[in-house]
Coordinates of C-alpha atoms and ligand atoms in Angstrom, one line a residue:
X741 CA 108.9 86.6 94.4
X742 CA 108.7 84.7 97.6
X743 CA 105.5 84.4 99.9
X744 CA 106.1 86.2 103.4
X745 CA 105.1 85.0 106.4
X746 CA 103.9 87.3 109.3
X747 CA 102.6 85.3 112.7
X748 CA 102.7 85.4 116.3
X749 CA 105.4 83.9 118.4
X750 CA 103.4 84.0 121.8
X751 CA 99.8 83.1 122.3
X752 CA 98.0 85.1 119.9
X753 CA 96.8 89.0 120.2
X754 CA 100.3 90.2 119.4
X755 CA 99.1 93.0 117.1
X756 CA 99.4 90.9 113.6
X757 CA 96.3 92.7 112.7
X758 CA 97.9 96.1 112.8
X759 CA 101.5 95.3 111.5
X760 CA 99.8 93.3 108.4
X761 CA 97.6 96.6 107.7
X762 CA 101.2 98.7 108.4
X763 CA 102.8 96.3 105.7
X764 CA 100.2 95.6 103.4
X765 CA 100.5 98.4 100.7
X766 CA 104.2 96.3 100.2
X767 CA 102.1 93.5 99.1
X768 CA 99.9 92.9 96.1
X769 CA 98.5 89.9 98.3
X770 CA 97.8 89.5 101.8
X771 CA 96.2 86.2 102.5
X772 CA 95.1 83.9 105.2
X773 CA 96.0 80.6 106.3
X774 CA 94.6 78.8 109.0
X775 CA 91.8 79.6 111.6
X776 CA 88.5 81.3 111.5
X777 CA 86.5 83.6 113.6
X778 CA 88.7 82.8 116.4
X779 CA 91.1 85.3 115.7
X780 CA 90.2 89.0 116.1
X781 CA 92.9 91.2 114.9
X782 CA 92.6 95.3 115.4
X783 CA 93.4 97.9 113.1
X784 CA 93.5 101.5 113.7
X785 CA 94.0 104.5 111.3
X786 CA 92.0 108.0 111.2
X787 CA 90.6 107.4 114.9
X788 CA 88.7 104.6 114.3
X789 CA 89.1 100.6 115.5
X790 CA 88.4 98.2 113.3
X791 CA 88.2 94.8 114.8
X792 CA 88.6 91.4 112.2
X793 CA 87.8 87.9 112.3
X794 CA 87.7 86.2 108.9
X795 CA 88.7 88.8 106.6
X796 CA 92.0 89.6 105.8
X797 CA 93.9 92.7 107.8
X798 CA 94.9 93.8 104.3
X799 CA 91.3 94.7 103.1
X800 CA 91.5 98.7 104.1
X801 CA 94.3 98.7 101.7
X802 CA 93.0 99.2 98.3
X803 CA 96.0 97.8 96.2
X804 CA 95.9 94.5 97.5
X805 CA 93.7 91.4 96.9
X806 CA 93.1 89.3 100.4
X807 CA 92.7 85.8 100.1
X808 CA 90.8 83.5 102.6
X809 CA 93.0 80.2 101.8
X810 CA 91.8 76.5 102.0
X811 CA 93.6 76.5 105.9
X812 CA 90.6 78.2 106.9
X813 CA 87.3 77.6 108.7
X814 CA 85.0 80.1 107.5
X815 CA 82.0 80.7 109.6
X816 CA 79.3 82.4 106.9
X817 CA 77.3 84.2 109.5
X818 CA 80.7 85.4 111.3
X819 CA 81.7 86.5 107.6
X820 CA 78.2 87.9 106.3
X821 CA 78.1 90.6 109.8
X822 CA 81.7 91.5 109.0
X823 CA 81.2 92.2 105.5
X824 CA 78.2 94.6 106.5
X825 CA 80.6 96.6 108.9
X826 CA 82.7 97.0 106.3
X827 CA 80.1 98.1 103.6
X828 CA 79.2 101.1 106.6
X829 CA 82.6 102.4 105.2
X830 CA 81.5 102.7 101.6
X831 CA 84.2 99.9 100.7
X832 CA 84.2 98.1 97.1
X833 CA 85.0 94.9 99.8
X834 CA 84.3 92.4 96.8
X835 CA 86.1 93.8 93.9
X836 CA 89.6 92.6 96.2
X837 CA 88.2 89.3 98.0
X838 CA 89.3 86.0 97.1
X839 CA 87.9 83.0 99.0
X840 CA 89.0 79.3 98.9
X841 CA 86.2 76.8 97.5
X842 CA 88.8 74.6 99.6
X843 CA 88.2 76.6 103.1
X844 CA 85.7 74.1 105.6
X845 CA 82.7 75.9 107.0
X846 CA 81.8 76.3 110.3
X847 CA 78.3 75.4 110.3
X848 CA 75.8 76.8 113.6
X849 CA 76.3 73.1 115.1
X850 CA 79.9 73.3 115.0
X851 CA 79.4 75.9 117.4
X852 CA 77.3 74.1 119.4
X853 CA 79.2 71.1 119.9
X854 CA 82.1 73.2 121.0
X855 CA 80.2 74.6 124.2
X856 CA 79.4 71.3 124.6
X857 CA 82.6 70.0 124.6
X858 CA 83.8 72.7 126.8
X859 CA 80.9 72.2 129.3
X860 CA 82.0 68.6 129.7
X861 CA 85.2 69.1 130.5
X862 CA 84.6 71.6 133.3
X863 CA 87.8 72.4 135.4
X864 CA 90.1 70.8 132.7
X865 CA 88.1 73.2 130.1
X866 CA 90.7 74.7 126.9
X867 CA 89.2 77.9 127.5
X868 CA 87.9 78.0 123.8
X869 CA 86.6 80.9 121.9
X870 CA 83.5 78.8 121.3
X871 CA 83.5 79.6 117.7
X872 CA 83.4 76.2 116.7
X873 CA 87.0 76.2 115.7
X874 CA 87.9 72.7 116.9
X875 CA 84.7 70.5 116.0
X876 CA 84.8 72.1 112.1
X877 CA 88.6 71.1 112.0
X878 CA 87.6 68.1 113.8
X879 CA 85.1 67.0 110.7
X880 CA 87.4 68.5 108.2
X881 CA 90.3 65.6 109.4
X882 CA 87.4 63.3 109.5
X883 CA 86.6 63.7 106.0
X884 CA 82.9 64.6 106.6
X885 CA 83.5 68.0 106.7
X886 CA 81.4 70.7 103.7
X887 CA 83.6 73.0 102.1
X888 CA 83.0 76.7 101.0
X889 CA 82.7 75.3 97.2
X890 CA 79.9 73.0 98.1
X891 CA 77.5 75.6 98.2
X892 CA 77.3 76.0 94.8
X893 CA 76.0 72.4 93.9
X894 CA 72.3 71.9 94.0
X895 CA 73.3 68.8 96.6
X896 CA 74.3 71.4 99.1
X897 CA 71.3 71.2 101.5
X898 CA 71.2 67.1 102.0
X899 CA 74.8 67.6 102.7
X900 CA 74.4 70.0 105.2
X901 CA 71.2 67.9 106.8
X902 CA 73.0 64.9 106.7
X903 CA 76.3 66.5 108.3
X904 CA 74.0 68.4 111.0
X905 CA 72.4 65.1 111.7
X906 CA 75.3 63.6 113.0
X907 CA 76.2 66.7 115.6
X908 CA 72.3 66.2 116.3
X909 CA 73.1 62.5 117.0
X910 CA 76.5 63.8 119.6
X911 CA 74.3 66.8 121.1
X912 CA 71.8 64.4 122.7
X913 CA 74.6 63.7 125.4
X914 CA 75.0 67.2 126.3
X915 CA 72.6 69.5 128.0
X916 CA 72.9 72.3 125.8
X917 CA 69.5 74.6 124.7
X918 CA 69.3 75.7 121.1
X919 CA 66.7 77.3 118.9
X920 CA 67.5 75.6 115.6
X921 CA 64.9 77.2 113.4
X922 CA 66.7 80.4 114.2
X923 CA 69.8 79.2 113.3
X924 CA 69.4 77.1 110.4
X925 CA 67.7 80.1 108.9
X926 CA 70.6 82.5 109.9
X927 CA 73.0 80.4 108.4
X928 CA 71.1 79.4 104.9
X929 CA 71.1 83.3 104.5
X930 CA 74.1 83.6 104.7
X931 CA 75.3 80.8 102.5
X932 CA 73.2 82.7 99.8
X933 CA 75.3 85.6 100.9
X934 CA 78.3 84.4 100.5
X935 CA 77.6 83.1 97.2
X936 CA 78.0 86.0 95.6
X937 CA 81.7 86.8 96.5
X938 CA 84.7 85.5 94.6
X939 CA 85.2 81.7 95.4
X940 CA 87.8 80.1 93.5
X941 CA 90.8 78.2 93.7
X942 CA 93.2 80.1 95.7
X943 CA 96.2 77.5 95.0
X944 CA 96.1 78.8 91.3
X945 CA 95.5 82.6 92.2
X946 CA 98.7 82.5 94.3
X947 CA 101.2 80.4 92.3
X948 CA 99.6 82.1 89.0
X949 CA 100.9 85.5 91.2
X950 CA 103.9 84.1 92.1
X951 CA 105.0 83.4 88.8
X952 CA 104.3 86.9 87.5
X953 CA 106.6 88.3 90.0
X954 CA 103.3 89.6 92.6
X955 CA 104.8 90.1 96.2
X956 CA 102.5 88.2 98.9
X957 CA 102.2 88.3 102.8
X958 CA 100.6 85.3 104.5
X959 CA 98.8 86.8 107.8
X960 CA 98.7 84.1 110.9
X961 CA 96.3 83.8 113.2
X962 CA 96.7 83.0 116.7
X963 CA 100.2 82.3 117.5
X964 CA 103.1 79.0 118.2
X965 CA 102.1 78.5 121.5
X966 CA 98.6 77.4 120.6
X967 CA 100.1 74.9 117.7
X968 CA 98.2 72.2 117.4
X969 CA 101.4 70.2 117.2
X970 CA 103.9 72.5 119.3
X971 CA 101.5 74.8 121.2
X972 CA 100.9 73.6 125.0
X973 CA 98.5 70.4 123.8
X974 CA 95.8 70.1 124.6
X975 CA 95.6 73.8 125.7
X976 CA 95.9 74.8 121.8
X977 CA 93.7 76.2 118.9
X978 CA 93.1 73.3 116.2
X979 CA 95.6 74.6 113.6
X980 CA 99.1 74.5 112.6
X981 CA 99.6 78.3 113.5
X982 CA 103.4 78.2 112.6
X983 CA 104.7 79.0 109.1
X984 CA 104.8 75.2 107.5
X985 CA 100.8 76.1 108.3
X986 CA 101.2 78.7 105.5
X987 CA 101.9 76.1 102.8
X988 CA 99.2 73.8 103.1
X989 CA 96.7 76.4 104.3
X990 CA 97.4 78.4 101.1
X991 CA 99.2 75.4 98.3
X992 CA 102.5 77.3 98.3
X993 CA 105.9 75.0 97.9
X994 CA 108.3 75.4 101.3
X995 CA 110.7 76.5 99.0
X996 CA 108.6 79.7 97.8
X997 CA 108.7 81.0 101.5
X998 CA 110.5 84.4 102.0
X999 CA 110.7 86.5 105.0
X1000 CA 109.3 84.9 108.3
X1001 CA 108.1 88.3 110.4
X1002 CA 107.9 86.6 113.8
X1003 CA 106.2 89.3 115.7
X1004 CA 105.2 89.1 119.6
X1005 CA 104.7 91.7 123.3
X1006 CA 107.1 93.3 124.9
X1007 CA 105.5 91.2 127.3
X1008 CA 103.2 88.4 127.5
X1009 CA 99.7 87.4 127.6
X1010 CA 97.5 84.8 127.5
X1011 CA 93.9 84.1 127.1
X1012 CA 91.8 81.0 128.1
X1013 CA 93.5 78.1 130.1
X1014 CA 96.7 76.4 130.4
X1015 CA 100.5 76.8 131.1
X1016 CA 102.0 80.3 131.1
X1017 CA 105.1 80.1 133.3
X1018 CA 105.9 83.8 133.3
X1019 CA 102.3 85.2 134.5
X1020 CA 101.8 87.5 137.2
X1021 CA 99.1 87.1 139.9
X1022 CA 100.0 90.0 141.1
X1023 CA 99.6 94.0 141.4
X1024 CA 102.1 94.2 138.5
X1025 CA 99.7 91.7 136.3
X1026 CA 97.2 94.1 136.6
X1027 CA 98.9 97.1 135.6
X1028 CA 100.0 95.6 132.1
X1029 CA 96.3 94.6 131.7
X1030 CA 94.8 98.1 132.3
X1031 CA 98.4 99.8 130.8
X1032 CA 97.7 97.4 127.5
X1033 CA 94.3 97.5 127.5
X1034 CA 94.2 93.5 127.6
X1035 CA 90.8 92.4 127.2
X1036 CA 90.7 89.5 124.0
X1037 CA 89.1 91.1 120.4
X1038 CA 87.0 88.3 120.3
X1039 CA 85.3 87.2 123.3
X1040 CA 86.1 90.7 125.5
X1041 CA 87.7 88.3 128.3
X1042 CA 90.7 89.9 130.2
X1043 CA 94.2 88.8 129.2
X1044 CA 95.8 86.8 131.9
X1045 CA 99.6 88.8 132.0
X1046 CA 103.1 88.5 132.4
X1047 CA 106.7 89.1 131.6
X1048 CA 108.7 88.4 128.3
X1049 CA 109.2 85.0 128.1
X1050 CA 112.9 84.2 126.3
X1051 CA 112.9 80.2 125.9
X1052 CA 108.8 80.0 124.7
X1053 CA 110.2 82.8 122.4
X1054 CA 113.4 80.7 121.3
X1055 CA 111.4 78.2 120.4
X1056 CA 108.8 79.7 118.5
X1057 CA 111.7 81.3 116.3
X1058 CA 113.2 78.2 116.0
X1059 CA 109.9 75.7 114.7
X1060 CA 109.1 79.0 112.1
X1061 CA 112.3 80.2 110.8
X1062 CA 112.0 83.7 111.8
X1063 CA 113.9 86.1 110.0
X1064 CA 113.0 89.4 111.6
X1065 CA 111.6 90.1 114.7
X1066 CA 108.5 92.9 115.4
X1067 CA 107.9 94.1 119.1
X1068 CA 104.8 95.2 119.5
X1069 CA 103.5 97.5 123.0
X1070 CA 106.3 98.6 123.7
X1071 CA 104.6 101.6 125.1
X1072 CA 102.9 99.6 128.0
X1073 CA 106.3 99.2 129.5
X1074 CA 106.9 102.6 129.8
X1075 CA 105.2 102.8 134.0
X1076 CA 107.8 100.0 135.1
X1077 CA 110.9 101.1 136.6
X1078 CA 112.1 97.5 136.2
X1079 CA 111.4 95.2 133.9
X1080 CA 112.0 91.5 134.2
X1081 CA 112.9 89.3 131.4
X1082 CA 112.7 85.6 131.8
X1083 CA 115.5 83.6 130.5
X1084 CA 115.8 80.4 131.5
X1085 CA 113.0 78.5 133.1
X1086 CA 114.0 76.1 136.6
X1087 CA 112.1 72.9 136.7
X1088 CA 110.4 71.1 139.6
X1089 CA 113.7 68.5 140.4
X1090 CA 115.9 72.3 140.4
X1091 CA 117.4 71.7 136.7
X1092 CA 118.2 75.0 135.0
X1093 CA 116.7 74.5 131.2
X1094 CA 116.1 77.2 128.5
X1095 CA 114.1 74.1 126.6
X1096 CA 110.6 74.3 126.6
X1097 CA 109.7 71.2 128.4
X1098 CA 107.4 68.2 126.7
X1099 CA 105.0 68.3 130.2
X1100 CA 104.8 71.8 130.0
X1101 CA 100.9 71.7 131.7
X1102 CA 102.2 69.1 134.2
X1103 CA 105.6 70.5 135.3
X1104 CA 106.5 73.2 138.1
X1105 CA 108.5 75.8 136.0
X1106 CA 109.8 78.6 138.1
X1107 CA 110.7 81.5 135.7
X1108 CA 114.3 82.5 136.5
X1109 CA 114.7 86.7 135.5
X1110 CA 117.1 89.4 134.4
X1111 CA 116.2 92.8 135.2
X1112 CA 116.5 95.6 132.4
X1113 CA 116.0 99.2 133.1
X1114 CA 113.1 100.3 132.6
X1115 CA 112.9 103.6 130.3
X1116 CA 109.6 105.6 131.9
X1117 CA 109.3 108.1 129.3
X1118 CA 106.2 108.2 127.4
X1119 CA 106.7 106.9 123.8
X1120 CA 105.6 109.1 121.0
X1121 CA 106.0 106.5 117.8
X1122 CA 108.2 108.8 116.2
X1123 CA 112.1 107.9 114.9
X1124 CA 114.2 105.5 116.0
X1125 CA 116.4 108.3 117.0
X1126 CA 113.6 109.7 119.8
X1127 CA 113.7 105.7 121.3
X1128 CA 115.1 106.7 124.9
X1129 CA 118.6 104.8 125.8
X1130 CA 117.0 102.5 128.1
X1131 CA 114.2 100.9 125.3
X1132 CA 117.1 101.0 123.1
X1133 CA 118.6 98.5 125.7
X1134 CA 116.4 96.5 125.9
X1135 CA 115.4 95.9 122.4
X1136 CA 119.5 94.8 121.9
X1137 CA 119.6 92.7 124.9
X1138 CA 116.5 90.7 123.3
X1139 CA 118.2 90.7 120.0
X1140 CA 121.4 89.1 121.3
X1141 CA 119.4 86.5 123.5
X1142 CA 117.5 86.0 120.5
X1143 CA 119.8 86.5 117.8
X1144 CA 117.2 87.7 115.0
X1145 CA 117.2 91.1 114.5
X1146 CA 114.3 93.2 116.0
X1147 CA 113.2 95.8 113.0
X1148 CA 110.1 96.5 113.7
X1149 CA 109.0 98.3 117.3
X1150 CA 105.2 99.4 117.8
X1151 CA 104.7 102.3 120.6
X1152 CA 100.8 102.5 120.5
X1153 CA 97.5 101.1 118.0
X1154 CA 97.5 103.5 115.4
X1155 CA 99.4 102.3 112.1
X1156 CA 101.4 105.5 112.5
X1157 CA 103.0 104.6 115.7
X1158 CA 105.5 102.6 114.3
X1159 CA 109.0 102.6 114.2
X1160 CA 110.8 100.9 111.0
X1161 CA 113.9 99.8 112.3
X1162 CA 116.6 99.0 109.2
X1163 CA 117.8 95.3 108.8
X1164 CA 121.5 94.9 109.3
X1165 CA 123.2 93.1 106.8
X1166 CA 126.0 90.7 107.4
Ligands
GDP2114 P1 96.1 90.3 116.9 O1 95.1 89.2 117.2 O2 97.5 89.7 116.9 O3 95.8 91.1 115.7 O4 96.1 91.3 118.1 P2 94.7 91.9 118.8 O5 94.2 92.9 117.9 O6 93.9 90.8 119.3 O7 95.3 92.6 120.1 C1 96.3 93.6 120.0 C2 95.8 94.8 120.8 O8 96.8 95.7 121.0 C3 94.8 95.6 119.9 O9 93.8 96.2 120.8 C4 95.6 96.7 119.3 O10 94.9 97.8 118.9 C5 96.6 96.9 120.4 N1 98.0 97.4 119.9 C6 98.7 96.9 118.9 N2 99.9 97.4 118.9 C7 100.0 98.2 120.0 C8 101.0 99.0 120.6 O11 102.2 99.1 120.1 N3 100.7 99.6 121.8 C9 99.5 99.5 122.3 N4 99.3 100.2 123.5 N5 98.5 98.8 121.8 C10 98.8 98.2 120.7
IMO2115 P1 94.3 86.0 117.3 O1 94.4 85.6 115.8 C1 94.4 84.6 121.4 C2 92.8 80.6 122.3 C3 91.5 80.5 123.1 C4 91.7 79.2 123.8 C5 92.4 78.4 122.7 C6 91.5 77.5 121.8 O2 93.4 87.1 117.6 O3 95.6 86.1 117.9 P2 89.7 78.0 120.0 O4 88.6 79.0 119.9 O5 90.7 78.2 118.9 O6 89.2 76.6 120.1 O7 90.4 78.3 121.3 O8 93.1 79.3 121.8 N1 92.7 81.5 121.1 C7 93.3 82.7 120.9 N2 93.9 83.5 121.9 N3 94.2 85.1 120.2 C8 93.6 84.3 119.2 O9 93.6 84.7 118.0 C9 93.1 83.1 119.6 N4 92.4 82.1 119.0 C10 92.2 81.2 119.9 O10 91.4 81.6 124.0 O11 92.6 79.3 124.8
MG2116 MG1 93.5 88.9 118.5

């Protein structure tokens, strides 16, 4: 067997967290790869939300093990509160939780540095989830960074001193309060709480799988616009989000790579700063944000929205390889009469490009737009037969400008409102 690959193609909040819950009882593995407590992806089953940031979206499904892979900055506090909301739901959340001794740790001045940083750079700010995603990833490059396995060596305390010391050292030129009894104390407790879980070395667990024929899904985080290499730099996340990020986040060979499920909006959105050539300042923004319900998992800010974009898209199926395609809110489209679809984008000097172009934060992009139908029925998640003619439309005109088949389409949050869609050969 062959690992698959589900991530966003847009700029996170997609839905991953639902469609990896939809697909998991497929898989005897779902694992992560890259990010941390960042991401916030929503499940929803028997009336109830479920909202995660480090563990995997695989964890409600009680044939599969979930990995948290050496890609990942693991914040122990973060982890220790989400493992408590889980326990309210009389889950056995250890018995199938695997965690890297290779993941980094977010530790509480990671955190700190990254309001700093943001504070600094005041208008130009990334808009960061200030989870300390980039300063942990920032040590982790530097090759100071602790790893989840350190905590089990009796050196683990002069490691962390000496590593705090040094954000101690950078915090001095920032104005940023902190009660660091408090915190030190909240984060030792929860190193001795995540002591007892399963920490191991993931590379083996997976290839060992692999080899015995086990069928794994490798569950992204954000999404390719916020690549640290292809996303809109430096308006990114401090990951490679796109599916090469699943082999070194998780030790698996290119070659063992199976399906790429690239999944994104019948729309867009965006959270935090930076380029987003299709977004709507308008009435019409508004109405997708109330219509989707676009306020972020994480940090509760709104959504900034906007049409479907067709060349970001392009590109993001091209740098991953995506082999099927999953709309997701399809159902938020339903109030539009029209809906606009942005195909090629016209540059500041009038050139007509569907390349995404290198000074994407500098450079006037003026969306240029098809209009489709729209289908103003209300969508009830049931067959594919009950899609009405116009969605139907649509989802083939994006498959032909896209030329990946679209086999997945969501029509609300619950995992049952979900339409399979089947792949056609040939
Ligand atoms: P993720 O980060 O990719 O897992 O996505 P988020 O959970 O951050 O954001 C997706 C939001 O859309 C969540 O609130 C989901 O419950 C919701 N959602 C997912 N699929 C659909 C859908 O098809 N229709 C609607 N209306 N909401 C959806
Ligand atoms: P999921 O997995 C949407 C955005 C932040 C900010 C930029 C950098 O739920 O799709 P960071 O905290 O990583 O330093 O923030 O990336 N961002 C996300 N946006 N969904 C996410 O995750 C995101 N994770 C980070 O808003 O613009
Ligand atoms: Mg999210």
């Amino acid at each position: 067997m062959k690992v698959d690959v589900l991530l966003g193609l847009q700029w996170g909040d997609e839905g991953k967290g639902k469609i990896v819950d939809v697909l998991a009882p497929r898989y005897d593995i779902v694992a992560r790869f890259q990010g941390g407590p960042n991401a916030g992806h929503t499940l929803e089953f028997d009336g109830i939300k479920h909202v995660l940031h480090q563990i995997p979206s695989g964890i409600f499904r009680p044939s599969a093990k979930n990995v948290i892979g050496n890609g990942v900055v693991l914040d122990p506090i973060v982890f220790k509160a989400e493992i408590e909301k889980l326990d309210k739901f009389k889950m056995d959340v250890r018995a199938n939780l695997f965690i890297s001794k290779k993941a980094t740790l977010i530790v509480p001045t990671h955190r700190l540095l990254d309001q700093a940083y943001e504070k600094a750079k005041g208008e130009d700010k990334i808009g960061s989830t200030l989870k300390g995603i980039g300063p942990s990833y920032q040590d982790k490059i530097g090759r100071q960074g602790l790893r989840v396995g350190d905590i089990l060596s009796n050196t683990f305390f002069d490691k962390f001193k000496k590593l705090v010391n040094t954000h101690f050292e950078i915090l001095k030129g920032h104005d940023i309060e902190y009660d660091w009894v408090a915190l030190e104390g909240q984060f030792l407790e929860a190193v001795t709480f995540l002591k007892s879980f399963k920490l191991i070395d993931s590379e083996y667990l997976i290839n060992q799988e692999l080899s015995k024929g086990s069928s794994i899904l490798a569950e992204g985080a954000q999404g390719s616009l916020l690549d640290i290499d292809f996303g809109s730099y430096p308006f990114v996340t401090s990951s490679n989000t796109v599916t090469a990020g699943a082999c070194t986040g998780l030790g698996v060979a290119p070659r063992n790579i199976g399906e790429v499920y690239g999944i994104f909006k019948a729309y867009s959105t965006r959270v935090g700063s930076g380029p987003f050539p299709t977004e709507l300042l308008n009435e019409e923004g508004e109405l997708l944000r109330k219509q989707g319900n676009e306020y972020g998992s994480t940090t509760g800010r709104p959504r900034r929205c906007g049409w479907i974009d067709l060349p970001s898209l392009k590109y993001s199926i091209m740098i991953n390889g995506v082999t099927q395609l999953l709309m997701m809110k399809a159902d938020v489209l339903s109030i539009f009469p029209t809906i606009k679809v942005c195909t090629h984008y016209q540059l500041g000097d009038g050139t007509v490009t569907q390349t995404v172009p290198y000074e994407i934060v500098n450079e006037k992009i003026t969306p240029v737009y098809t209009e489709l139908p729209g289908w103003q029925t209300t969508l009830s998640g049931g067959a594919e037969q009950a899609m009405p003619q116009a969605l139907l439309s649509y989802i083939e005109f994006l498959e032909r400008e896209l030329n990946v088949p679209i086999t997945l389409v969501s029509t609300g949050p619950d995992r049952l409102q979900t339409i399979h869609r089947p792949v056609k050969k040939g």
